[in-house]
Tab-separated table of C-alpha atoms in Angstrom:
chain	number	residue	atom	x	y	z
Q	1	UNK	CA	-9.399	-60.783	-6.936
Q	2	UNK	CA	-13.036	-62.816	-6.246
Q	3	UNK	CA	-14.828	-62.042	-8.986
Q	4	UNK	CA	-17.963	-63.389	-7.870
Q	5	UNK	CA	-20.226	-62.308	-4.645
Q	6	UNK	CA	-21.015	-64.361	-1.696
Q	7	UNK	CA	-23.935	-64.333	0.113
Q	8	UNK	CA	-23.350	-66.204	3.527
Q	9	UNK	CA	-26.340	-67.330	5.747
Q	10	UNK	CA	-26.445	-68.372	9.412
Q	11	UNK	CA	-29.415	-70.379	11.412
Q	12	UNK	CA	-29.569	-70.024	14.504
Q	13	UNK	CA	-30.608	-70.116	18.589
Q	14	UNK	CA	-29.233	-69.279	21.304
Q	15	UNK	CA	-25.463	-69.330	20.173
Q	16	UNK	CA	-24.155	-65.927	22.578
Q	17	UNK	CA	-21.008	-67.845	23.907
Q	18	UNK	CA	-19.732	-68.352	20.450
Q	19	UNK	CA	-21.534	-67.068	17.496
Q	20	UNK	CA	-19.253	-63.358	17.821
Q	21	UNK	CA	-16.038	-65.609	16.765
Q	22	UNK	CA	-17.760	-66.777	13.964
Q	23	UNK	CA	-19.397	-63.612	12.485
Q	24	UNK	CA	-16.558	-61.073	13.198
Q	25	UNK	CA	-13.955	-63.427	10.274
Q	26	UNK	CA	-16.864	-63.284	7.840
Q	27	UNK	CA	-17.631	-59.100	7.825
Q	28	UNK	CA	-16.585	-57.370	5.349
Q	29	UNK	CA	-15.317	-60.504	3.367
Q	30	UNK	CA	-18.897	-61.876	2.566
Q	31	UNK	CA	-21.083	-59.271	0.484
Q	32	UNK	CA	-24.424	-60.585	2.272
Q	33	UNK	CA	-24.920	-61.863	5.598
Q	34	UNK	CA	-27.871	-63.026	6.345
Q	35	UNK	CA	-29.446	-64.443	10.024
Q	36	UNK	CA	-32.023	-66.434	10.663
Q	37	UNK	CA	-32.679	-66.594	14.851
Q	38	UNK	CA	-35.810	-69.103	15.819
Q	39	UNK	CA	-36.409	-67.579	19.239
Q	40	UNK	CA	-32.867	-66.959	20.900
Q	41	UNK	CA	-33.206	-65.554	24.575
Q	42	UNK	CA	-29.595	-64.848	25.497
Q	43	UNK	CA	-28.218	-61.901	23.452
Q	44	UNK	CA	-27.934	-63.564	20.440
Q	45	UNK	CA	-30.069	-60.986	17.834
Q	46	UNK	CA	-28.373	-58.630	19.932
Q	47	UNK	CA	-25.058	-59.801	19.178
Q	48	UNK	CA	-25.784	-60.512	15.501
Q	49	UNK	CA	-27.023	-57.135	14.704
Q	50	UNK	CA	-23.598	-55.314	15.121
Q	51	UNK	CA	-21.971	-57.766	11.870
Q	52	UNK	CA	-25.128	-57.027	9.966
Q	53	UNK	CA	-28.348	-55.644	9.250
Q	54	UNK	CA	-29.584	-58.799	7.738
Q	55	UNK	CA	-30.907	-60.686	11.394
Q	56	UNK	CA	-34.670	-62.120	10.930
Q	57	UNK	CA	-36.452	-63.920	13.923
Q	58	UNK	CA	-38.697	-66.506	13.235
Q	59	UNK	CA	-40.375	-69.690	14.273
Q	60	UNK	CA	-38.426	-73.110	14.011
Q	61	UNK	CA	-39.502	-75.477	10.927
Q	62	UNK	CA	-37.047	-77.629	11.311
Q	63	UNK	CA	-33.532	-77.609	9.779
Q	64	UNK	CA	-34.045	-78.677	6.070
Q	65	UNK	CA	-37.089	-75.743	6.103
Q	66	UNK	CA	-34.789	-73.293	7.704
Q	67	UNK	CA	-32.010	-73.745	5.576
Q	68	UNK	CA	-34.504	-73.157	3.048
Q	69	UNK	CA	-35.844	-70.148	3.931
Q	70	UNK	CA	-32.324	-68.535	4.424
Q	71	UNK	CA	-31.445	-69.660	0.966
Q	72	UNK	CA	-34.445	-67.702	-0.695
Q	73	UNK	CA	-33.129	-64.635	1.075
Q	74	UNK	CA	-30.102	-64.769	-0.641
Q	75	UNK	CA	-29.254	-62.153	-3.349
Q	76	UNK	CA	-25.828	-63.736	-5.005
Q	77	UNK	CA	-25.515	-66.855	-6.965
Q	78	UNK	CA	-22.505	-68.298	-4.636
Q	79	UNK	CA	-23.777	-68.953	-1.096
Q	80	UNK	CA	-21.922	-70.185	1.886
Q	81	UNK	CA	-24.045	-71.527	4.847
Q	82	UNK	CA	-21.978	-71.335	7.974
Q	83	UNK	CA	-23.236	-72.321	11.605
Q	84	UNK	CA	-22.575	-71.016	14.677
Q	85	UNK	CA	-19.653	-73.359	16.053
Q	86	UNK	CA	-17.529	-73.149	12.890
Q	87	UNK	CA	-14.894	-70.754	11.940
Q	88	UNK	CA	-13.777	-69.285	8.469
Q	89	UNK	CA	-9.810	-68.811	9.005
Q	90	UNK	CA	-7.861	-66.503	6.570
Q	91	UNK	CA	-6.283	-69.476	4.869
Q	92	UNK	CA	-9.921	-70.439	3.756
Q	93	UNK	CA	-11.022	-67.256	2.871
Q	94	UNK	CA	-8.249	-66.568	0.466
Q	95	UNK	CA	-8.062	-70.403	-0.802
Q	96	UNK	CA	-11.897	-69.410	-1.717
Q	97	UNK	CA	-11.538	-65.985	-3.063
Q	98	UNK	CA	-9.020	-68.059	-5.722
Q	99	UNK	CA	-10.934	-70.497	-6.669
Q	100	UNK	CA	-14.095	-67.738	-7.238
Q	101	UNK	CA	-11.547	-65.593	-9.129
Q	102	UNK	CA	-12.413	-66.848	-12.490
Q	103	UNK	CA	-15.692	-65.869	-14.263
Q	104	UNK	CA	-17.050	-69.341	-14.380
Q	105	UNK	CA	-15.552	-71.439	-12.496
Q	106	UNK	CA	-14.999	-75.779	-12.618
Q	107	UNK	CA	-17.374	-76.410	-10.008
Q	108	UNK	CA	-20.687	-75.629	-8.600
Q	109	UNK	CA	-20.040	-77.315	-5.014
Q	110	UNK	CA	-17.007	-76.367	-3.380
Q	111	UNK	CA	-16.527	-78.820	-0.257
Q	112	UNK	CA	-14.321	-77.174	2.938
Q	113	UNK	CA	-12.599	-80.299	5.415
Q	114	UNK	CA	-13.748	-79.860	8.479
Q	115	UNK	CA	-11.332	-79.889	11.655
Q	116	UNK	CA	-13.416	-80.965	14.895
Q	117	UNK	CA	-12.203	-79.982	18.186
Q	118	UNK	CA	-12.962	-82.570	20.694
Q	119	UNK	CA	-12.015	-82.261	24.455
Q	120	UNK	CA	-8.917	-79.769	24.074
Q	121	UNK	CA	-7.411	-81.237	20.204
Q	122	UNK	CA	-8.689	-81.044	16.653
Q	123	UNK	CA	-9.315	-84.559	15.467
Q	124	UNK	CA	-7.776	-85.686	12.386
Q	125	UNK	CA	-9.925	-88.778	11.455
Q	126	UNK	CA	-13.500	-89.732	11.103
Q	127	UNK	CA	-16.148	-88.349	10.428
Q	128	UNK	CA	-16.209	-85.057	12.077
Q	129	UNK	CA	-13.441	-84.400	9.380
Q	130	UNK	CA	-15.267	-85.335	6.437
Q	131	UNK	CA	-15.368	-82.732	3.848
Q	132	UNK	CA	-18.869	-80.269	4.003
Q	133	UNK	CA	-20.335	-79.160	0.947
Q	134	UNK	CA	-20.471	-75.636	2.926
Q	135	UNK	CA	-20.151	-72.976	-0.783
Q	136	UNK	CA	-22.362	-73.691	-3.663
Q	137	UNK	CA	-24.150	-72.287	-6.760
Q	138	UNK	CA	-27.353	-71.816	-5.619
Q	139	UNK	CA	-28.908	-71.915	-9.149
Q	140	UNK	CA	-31.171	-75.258	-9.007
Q	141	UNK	CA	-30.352	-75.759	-5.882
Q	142	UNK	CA	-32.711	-76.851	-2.528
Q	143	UNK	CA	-32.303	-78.147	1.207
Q	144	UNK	CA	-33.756	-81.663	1.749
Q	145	UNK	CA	-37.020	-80.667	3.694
Q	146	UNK	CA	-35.514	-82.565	6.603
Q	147	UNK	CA	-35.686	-81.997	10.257
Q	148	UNK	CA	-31.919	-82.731	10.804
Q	149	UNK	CA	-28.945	-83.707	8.270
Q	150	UNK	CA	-30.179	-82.126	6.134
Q	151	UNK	CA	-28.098	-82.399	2.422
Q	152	UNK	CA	-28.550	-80.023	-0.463
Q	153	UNK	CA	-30.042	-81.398	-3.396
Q	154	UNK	CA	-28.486	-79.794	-6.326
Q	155	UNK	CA	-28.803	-80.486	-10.139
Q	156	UNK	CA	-25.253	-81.462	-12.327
Q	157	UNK	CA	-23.171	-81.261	-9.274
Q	158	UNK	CA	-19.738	-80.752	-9.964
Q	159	UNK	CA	-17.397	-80.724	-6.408
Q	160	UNK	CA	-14.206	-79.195	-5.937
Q	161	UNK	CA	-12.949	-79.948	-2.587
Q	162	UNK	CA	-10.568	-77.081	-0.746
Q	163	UNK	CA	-7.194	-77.692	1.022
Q	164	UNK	CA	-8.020	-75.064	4.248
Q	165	UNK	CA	-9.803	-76.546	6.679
Q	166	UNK	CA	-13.513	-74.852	8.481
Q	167	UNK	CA	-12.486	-74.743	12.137
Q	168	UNK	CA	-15.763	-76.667	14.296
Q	169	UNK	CA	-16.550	-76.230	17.174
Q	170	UNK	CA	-19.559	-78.512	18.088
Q	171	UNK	CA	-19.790	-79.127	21.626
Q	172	UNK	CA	-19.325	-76.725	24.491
Q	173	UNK	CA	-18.840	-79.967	26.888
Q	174	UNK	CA	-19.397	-83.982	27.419
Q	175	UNK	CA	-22.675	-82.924	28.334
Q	176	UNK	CA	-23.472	-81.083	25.137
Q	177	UNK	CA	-22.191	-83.881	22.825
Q	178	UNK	CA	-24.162	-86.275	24.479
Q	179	UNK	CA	-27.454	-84.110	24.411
Q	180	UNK	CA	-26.799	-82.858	20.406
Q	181	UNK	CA	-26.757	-86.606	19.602
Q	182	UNK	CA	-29.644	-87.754	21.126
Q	183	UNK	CA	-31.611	-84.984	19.889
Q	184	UNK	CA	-30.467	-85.865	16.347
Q	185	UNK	CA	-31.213	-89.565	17.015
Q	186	UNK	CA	-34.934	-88.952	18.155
Q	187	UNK	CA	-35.250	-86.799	14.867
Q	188	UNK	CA	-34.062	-89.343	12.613
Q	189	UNK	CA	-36.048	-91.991	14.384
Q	190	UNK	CA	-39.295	-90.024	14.261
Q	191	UNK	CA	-38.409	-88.911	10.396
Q	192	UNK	CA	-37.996	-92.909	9.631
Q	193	UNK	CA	-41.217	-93.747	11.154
Q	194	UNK	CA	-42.866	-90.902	9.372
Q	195	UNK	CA	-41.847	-92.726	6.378
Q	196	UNK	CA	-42.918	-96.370	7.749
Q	197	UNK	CA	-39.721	-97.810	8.556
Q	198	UNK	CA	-39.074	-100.044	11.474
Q	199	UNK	CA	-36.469	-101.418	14.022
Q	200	UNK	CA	-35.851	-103.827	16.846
Q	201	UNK	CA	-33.497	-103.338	19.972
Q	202	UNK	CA	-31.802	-106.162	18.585
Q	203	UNK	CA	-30.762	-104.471	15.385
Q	204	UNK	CA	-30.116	-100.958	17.228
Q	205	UNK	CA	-27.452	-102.601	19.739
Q	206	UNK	CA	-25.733	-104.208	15.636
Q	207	UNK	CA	-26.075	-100.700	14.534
Q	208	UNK	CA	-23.742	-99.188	18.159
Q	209	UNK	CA	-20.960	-102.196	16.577
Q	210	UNK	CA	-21.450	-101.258	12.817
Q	211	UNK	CA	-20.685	-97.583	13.698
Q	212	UNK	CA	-18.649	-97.466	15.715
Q	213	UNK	CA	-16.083	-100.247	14.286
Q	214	UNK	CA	-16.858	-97.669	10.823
Q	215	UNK	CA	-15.712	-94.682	12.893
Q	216	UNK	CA	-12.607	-96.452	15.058
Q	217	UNK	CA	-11.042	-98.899	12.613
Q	218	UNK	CA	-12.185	-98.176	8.947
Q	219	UNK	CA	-11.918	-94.367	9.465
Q	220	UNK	CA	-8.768	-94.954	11.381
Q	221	UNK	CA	-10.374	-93.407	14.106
Q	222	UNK	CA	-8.216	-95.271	16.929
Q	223	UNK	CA	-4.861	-92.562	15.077
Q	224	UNK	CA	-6.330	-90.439	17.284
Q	225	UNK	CA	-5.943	-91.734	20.839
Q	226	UNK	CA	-8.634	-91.848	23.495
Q	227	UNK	CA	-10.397	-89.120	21.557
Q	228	UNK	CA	-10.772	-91.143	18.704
Q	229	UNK	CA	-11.980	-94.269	20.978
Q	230	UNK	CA	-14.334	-91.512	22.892
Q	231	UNK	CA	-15.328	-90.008	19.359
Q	232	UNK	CA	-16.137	-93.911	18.538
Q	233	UNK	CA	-18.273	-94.689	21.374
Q	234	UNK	CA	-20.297	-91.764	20.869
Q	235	UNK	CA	-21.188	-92.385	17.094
Q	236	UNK	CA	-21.874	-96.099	18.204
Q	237	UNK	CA	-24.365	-95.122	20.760
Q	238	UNK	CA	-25.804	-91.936	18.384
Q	239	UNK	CA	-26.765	-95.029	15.836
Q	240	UNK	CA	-27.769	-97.044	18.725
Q	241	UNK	CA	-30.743	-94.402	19.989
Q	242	UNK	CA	-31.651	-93.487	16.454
Q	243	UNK	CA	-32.484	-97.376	16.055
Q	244	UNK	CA	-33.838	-98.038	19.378
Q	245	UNK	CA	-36.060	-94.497	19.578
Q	246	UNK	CA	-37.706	-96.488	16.011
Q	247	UNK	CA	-37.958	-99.820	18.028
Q	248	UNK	CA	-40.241	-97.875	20.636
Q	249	UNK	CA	-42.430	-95.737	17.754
Q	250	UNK	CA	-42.520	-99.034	15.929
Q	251	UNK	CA	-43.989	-100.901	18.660
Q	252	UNK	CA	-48.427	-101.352	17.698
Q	253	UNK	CA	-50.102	-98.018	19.426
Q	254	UNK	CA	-52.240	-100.067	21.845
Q	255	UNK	CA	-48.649	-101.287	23.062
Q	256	UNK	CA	-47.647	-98.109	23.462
Q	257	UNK	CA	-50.034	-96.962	25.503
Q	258	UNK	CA	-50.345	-99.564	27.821
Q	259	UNK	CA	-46.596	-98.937	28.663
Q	260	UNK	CA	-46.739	-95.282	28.798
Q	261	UNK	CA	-49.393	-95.735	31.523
């Protein structure tokens, strides 16, 4: 028997087609469920509000701020931030329920593997299988205040990392992984800049090598076929615009706005 609650919280926008798959595993297991919807205009609140009570809209911070937000709202000292496209499978919830079944348990961050499905097949390499640090002690703990990836900063972190897998479900098409990516890269290149970094075009087309030889040979991506050479390319050219989106906002303003006229 879990001996300790969960409070689970969800950011999110416009997730209709999938966010029902996700919820409906987690009611009644988690003893919170929170939602936080930044301005979702196809049924989504609607959908949310029959797994819980718990569904807040509000305006869109970024994700570090979000994630933040949710996290105050939170009532337990174990929380579990799921997203939309993932799934919590029965083998998870009762690997978790075990290791949450002692009064104080070994760890403070419990990390879940993930297992990606990519064009029809889970991959089983890379980084899209990486374990996520997705259940933690929420004591101490804060989101970077990060528009995108971002990682919980948490004091004496002690990680236990789980055997069942968190089903993800990222992209609803070729279209949609190629969109999510840029979007991240513009976000990370405008989040560098912030911070005064720079780039060149020359170091952004190093950067689509570096990654993607990380992703295809050192992460043995190629084990998984033409996904994992697909899976490769993209993570190449995802490092490629990051780099080359901070080539263009580190160009000298007047520059820039010759060009962009």
């Amino acid at each position: 028997m879990r001996q300790h609650k969960i409070s689970c919280f969800l950011i999110v926008c416009n997730e209709a087609d999938r966010i029902e798959r996700c919820l409906a595993p987690l009611q009644g297991w988690v003893d919170e469920l929170i939602i936080l919807d930044s301005g979702s205009t196809d049924g989504t609140v609607e959908i949310a509000k029959k797994y819980t009570s718990e569904v807040h809209c509000t305006d869109w911070p970024g994700y570090g701020p979000q994630r933040n937000r949710a996290l105050a709202m939170c009532q337990y000292d174990w929380v579990l931030t799921i997203d939309a496209d993932e799934i919590v499978t029965e083998a998870l919830k009762a690997e978790i329920d075990e290791v949450l079944s002692i009064a104080k348990p070994d760890a403070n961050m419990i990390k879940i593997p993930w297992k990606t499905y990519f064009f029809g097949k889970f991959l089983n390499h890379g980084r899209y299988t990486a374990p996520q640090g997705k259940l933690f002690y929420k004591v101490g703990a804060k989101f970077k205040e990060r528009q995108v990836h971002e990682t919980l900063l948490q004091p004496n972190q002690r990680i236990k990392v789980l055997k069942s897998a968190l089903l993800h479900y990222s992209w609803r098409n070729y279209q949609h992984v190629q969109e999510k990516h840029l979007k991240y890269a513009c976000l990370m290149a405008q989040e560098k800049a912030n911070k005064g970094k720079k780039s060149t075009i020359g170091f952004a087309v190093l950067r689509f090598f570096t990654d993607f030889f990380q992703q295809y040979v050192l992460s043995l991506g190629f084990l998984d076929g033409w996904r994992g050479l697909l899976m490769a390319i993209i993570l190449g050219e995802y490092a490629f615009h990051k780099y080359a989106a901070l080539a263009e906002l580190s160009l000298p303003q007047d520059d820039t706005a010759v060009e962009r006229r």
